[in-house]
Short mmCIF file of C-alpha atoms in Angstrom, two decimals:
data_model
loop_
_atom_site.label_atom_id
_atom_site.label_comp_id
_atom_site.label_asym_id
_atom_site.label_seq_id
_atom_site.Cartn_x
_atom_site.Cartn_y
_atom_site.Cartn_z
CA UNK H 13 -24.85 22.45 8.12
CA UNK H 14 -23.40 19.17 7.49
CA UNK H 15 -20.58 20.79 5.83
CA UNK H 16 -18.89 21.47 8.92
CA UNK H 17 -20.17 18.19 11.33
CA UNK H 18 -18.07 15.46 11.06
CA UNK H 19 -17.21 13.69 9.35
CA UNK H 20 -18.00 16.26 6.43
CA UNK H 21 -20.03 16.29 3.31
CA UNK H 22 -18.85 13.49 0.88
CA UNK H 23 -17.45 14.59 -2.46
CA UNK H 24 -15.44 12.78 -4.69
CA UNK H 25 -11.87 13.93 -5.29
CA UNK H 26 -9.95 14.31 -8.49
CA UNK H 27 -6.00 14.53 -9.05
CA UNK H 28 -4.43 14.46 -12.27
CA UNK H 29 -2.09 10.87 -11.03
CA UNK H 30 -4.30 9.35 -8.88
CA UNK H 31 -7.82 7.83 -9.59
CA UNK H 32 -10.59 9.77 -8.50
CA UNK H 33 -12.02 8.46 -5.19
CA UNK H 34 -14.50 9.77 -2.11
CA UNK H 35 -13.35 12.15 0.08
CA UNK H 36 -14.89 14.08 3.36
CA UNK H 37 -14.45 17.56 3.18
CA UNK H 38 -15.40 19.53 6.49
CA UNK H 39 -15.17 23.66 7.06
CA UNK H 40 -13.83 24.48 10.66
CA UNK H 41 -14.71 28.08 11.47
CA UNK H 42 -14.49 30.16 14.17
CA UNK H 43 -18.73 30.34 15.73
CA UNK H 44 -17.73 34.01 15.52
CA UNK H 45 -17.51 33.97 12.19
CA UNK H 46 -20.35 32.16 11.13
CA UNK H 47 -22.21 34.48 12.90
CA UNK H 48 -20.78 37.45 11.99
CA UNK H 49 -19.48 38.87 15.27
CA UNK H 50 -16.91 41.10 15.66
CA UNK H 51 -13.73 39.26 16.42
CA UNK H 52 -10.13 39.83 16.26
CA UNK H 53 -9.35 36.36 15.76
CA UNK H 54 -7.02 35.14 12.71
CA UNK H 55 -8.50 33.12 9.73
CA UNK H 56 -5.29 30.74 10.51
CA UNK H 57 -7.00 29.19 12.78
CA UNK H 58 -10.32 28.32 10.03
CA UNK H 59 -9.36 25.57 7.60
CA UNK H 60 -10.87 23.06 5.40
CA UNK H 61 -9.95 19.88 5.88
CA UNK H 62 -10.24 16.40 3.96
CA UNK H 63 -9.82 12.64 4.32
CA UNK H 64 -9.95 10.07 1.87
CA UNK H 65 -12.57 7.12 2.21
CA UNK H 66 -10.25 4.26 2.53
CA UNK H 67 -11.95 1.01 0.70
CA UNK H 68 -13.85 -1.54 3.14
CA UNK H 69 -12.10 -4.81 4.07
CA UNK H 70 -14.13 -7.44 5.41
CA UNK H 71 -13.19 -6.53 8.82
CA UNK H 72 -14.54 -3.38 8.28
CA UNK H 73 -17.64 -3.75 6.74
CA UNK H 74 -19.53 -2.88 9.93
CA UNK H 75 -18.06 0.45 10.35
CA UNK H 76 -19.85 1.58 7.01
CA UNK H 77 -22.95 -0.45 7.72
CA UNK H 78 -23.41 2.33 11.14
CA UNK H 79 -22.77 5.49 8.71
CA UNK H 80 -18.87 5.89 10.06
CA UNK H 81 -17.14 5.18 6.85
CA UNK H 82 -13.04 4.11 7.50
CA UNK H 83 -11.09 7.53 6.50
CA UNK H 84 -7.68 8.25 5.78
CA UNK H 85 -4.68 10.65 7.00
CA UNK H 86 -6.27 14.69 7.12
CA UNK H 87 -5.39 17.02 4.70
CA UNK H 88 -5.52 20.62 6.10
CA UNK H 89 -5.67 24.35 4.49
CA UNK H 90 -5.79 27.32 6.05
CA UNK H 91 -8.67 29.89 4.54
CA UNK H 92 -6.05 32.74 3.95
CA UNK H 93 -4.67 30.03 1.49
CA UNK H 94 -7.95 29.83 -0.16
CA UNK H 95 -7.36 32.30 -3.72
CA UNK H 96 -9.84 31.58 -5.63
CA UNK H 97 -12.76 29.03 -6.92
CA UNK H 98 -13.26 27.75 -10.13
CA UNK H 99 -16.78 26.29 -10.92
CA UNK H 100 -17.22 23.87 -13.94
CA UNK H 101 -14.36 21.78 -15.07
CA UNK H 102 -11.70 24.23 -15.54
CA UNK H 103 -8.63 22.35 -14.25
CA UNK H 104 -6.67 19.52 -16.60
CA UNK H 105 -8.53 16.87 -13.83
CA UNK H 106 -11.79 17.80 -14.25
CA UNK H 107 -11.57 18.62 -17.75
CA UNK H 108 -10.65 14.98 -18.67
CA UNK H 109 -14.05 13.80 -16.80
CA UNK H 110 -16.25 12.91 -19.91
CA UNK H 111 -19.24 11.45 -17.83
CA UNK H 112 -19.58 14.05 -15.38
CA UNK H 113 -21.52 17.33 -15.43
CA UNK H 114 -20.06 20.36 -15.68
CA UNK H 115 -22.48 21.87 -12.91
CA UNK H 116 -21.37 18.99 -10.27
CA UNK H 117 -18.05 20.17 -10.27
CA UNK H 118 -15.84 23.07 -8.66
CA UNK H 119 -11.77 23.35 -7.89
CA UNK H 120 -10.79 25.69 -4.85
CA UNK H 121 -7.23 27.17 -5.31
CA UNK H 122 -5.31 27.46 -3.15
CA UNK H 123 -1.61 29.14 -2.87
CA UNK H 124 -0.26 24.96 -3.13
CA UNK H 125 -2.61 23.67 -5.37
CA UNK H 126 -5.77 22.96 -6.17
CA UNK H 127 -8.87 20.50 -4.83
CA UNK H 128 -10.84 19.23 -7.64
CA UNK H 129 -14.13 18.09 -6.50
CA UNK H 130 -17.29 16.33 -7.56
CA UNK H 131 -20.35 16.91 -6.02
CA UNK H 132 -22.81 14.14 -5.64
CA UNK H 133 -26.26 13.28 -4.82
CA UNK H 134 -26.50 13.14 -1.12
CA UNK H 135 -29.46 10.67 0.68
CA UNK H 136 -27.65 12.41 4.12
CA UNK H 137 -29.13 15.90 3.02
CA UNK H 138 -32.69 15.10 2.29
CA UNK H 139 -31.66 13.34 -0.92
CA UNK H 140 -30.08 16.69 -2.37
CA UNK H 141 -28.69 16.37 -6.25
CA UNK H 142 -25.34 16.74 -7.25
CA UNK H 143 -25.75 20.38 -8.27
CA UNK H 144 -28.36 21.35 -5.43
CA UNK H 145 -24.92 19.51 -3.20
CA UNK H 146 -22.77 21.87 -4.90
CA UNK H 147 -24.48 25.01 -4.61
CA UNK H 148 -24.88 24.71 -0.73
CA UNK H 149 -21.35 24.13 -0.13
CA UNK H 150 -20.24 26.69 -2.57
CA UNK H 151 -22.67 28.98 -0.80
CA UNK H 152 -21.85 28.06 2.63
CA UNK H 153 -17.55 28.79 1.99
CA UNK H 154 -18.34 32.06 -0.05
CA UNK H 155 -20.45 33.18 3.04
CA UNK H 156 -17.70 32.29 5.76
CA UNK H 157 -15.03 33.83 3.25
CA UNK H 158 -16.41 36.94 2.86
CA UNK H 159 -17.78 37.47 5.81
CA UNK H 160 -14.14 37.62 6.55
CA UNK H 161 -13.10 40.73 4.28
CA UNK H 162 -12.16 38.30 1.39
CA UNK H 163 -13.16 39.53 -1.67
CA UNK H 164 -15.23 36.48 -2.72
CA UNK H 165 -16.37 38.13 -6.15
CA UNK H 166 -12.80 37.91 -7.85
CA UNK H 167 -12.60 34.60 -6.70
CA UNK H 168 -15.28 32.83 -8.16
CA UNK H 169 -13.39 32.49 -12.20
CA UNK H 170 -9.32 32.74 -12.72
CA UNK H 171 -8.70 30.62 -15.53
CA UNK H 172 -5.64 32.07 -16.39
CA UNK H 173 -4.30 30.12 -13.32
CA UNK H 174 -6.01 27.02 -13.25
CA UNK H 175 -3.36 25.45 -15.27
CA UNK H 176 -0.47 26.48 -13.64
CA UNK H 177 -1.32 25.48 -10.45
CA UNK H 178 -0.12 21.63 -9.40
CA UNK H 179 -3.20 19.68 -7.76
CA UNK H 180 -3.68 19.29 -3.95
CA UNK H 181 -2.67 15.55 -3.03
CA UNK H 182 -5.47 13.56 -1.17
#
C-alpha cells in the first residue's frame, strides 16, 4: 500500500495561514497490526507522519525528474492522538476551498489540531481519482485504527469540534 512506502501518498495540505501546498503523508504501523496479530505492543509507537514538498530550484530539478521529490522537516502524530475524521469540508480551511470537491477532501483530528487534506488524482496508483485516492487511504487508517480497539464508527463525523480545534502546522 503506497500509503505507508516512502515517501507516502501525495495529498495536498490545507491550513487556515498558510497557502495550501503538497504534502507526503505516510502511516507507520506495527506489521502486527496490519495483520491483526495479537500483540501487546503500544499504538505510541504507530504514527502518521508528513513532509511538505519543498518547491524545485534549478539545482534540484533532477531530484523530481527520478520520482524523489525535495521534502521538508517531518511532522509526526501518534495514532492514540488520532480522535476523530471528518470527511467533506467541514473545517474553516476546507470550507473556504470553492474549486474543490467536497468528496476529495477529509480532516483527521487530532488532540493538537487538525490535518486538512486534499486528495488528488494519483498516475503512482494506476491513475486512481481524487475520490477513488481518498477512499483507499481513508479505508486503509480506519482498518489499522480499529483493528486497534479504537472505536472508528464515532470517529468518522464530530462537527461540533471541527471549529474549535486550531489546524496542524505543515
Amino acid at each position: 500500500h503506497r500509503f505507508t512506502q516512502p515517501p507516502g501518498l501525495r495529498l495536498i495540505a490545507h491550513g487556515i495561514k498558510v497557502r495550501p501546498r503538497p504534502v507526503w503523508i505516510q502511516l507507520h504501523v506495527d506489521d502486527n497490526i496490519i495483520h491483526g496479530a495479537d500483540t501487546t505492543s503500544e499504538l505510541h509507537n504507530n504514527c502518521l507522519t508528513w513532509r511538505a514538498e519543498l518547491k524545485a530550484s534549478s539545482s534540484q530539478e533532477g531530484a523530481f525528474s527520478n520520482n524523489t521529490p525535495s521534502l521538508g522537516s517531518i511532522r509526526k502524530v501518534s495514532l492514540t492522538d488520532i480522535i476523530g475524521i471528518e470527511l467533506g469540508q467541514k473545517t474553516v480551511a476546507l470550507k473556504r476551498l470553492q474549486s474543490v470537491r467536497e468528496s476529495e477532501c477529509f480532516s483527521i483530528l487530532t488532540s493538537t489540531g487538525t490535518l486538512d487534506l486534499q486528495c488528488v488524482s494519483s498516475p503512482d496508483v494506476g491513475g486512481a481519482s481524487a475520490e477513488d485516492v481518498r477512499k483507499a487511504c481513508l479505508d486503509y487508517l480506519t482498518s489499522v485504527l480499529s483493528s486497534n480497539n479504537v472505536e472508528v464508527g464515532t470517529m468518522l463525523s464530530s462537527p461540533a469540534r471541527t471549529n474549535a480545534v486550531s489546524t496542524i502546522s505543515f
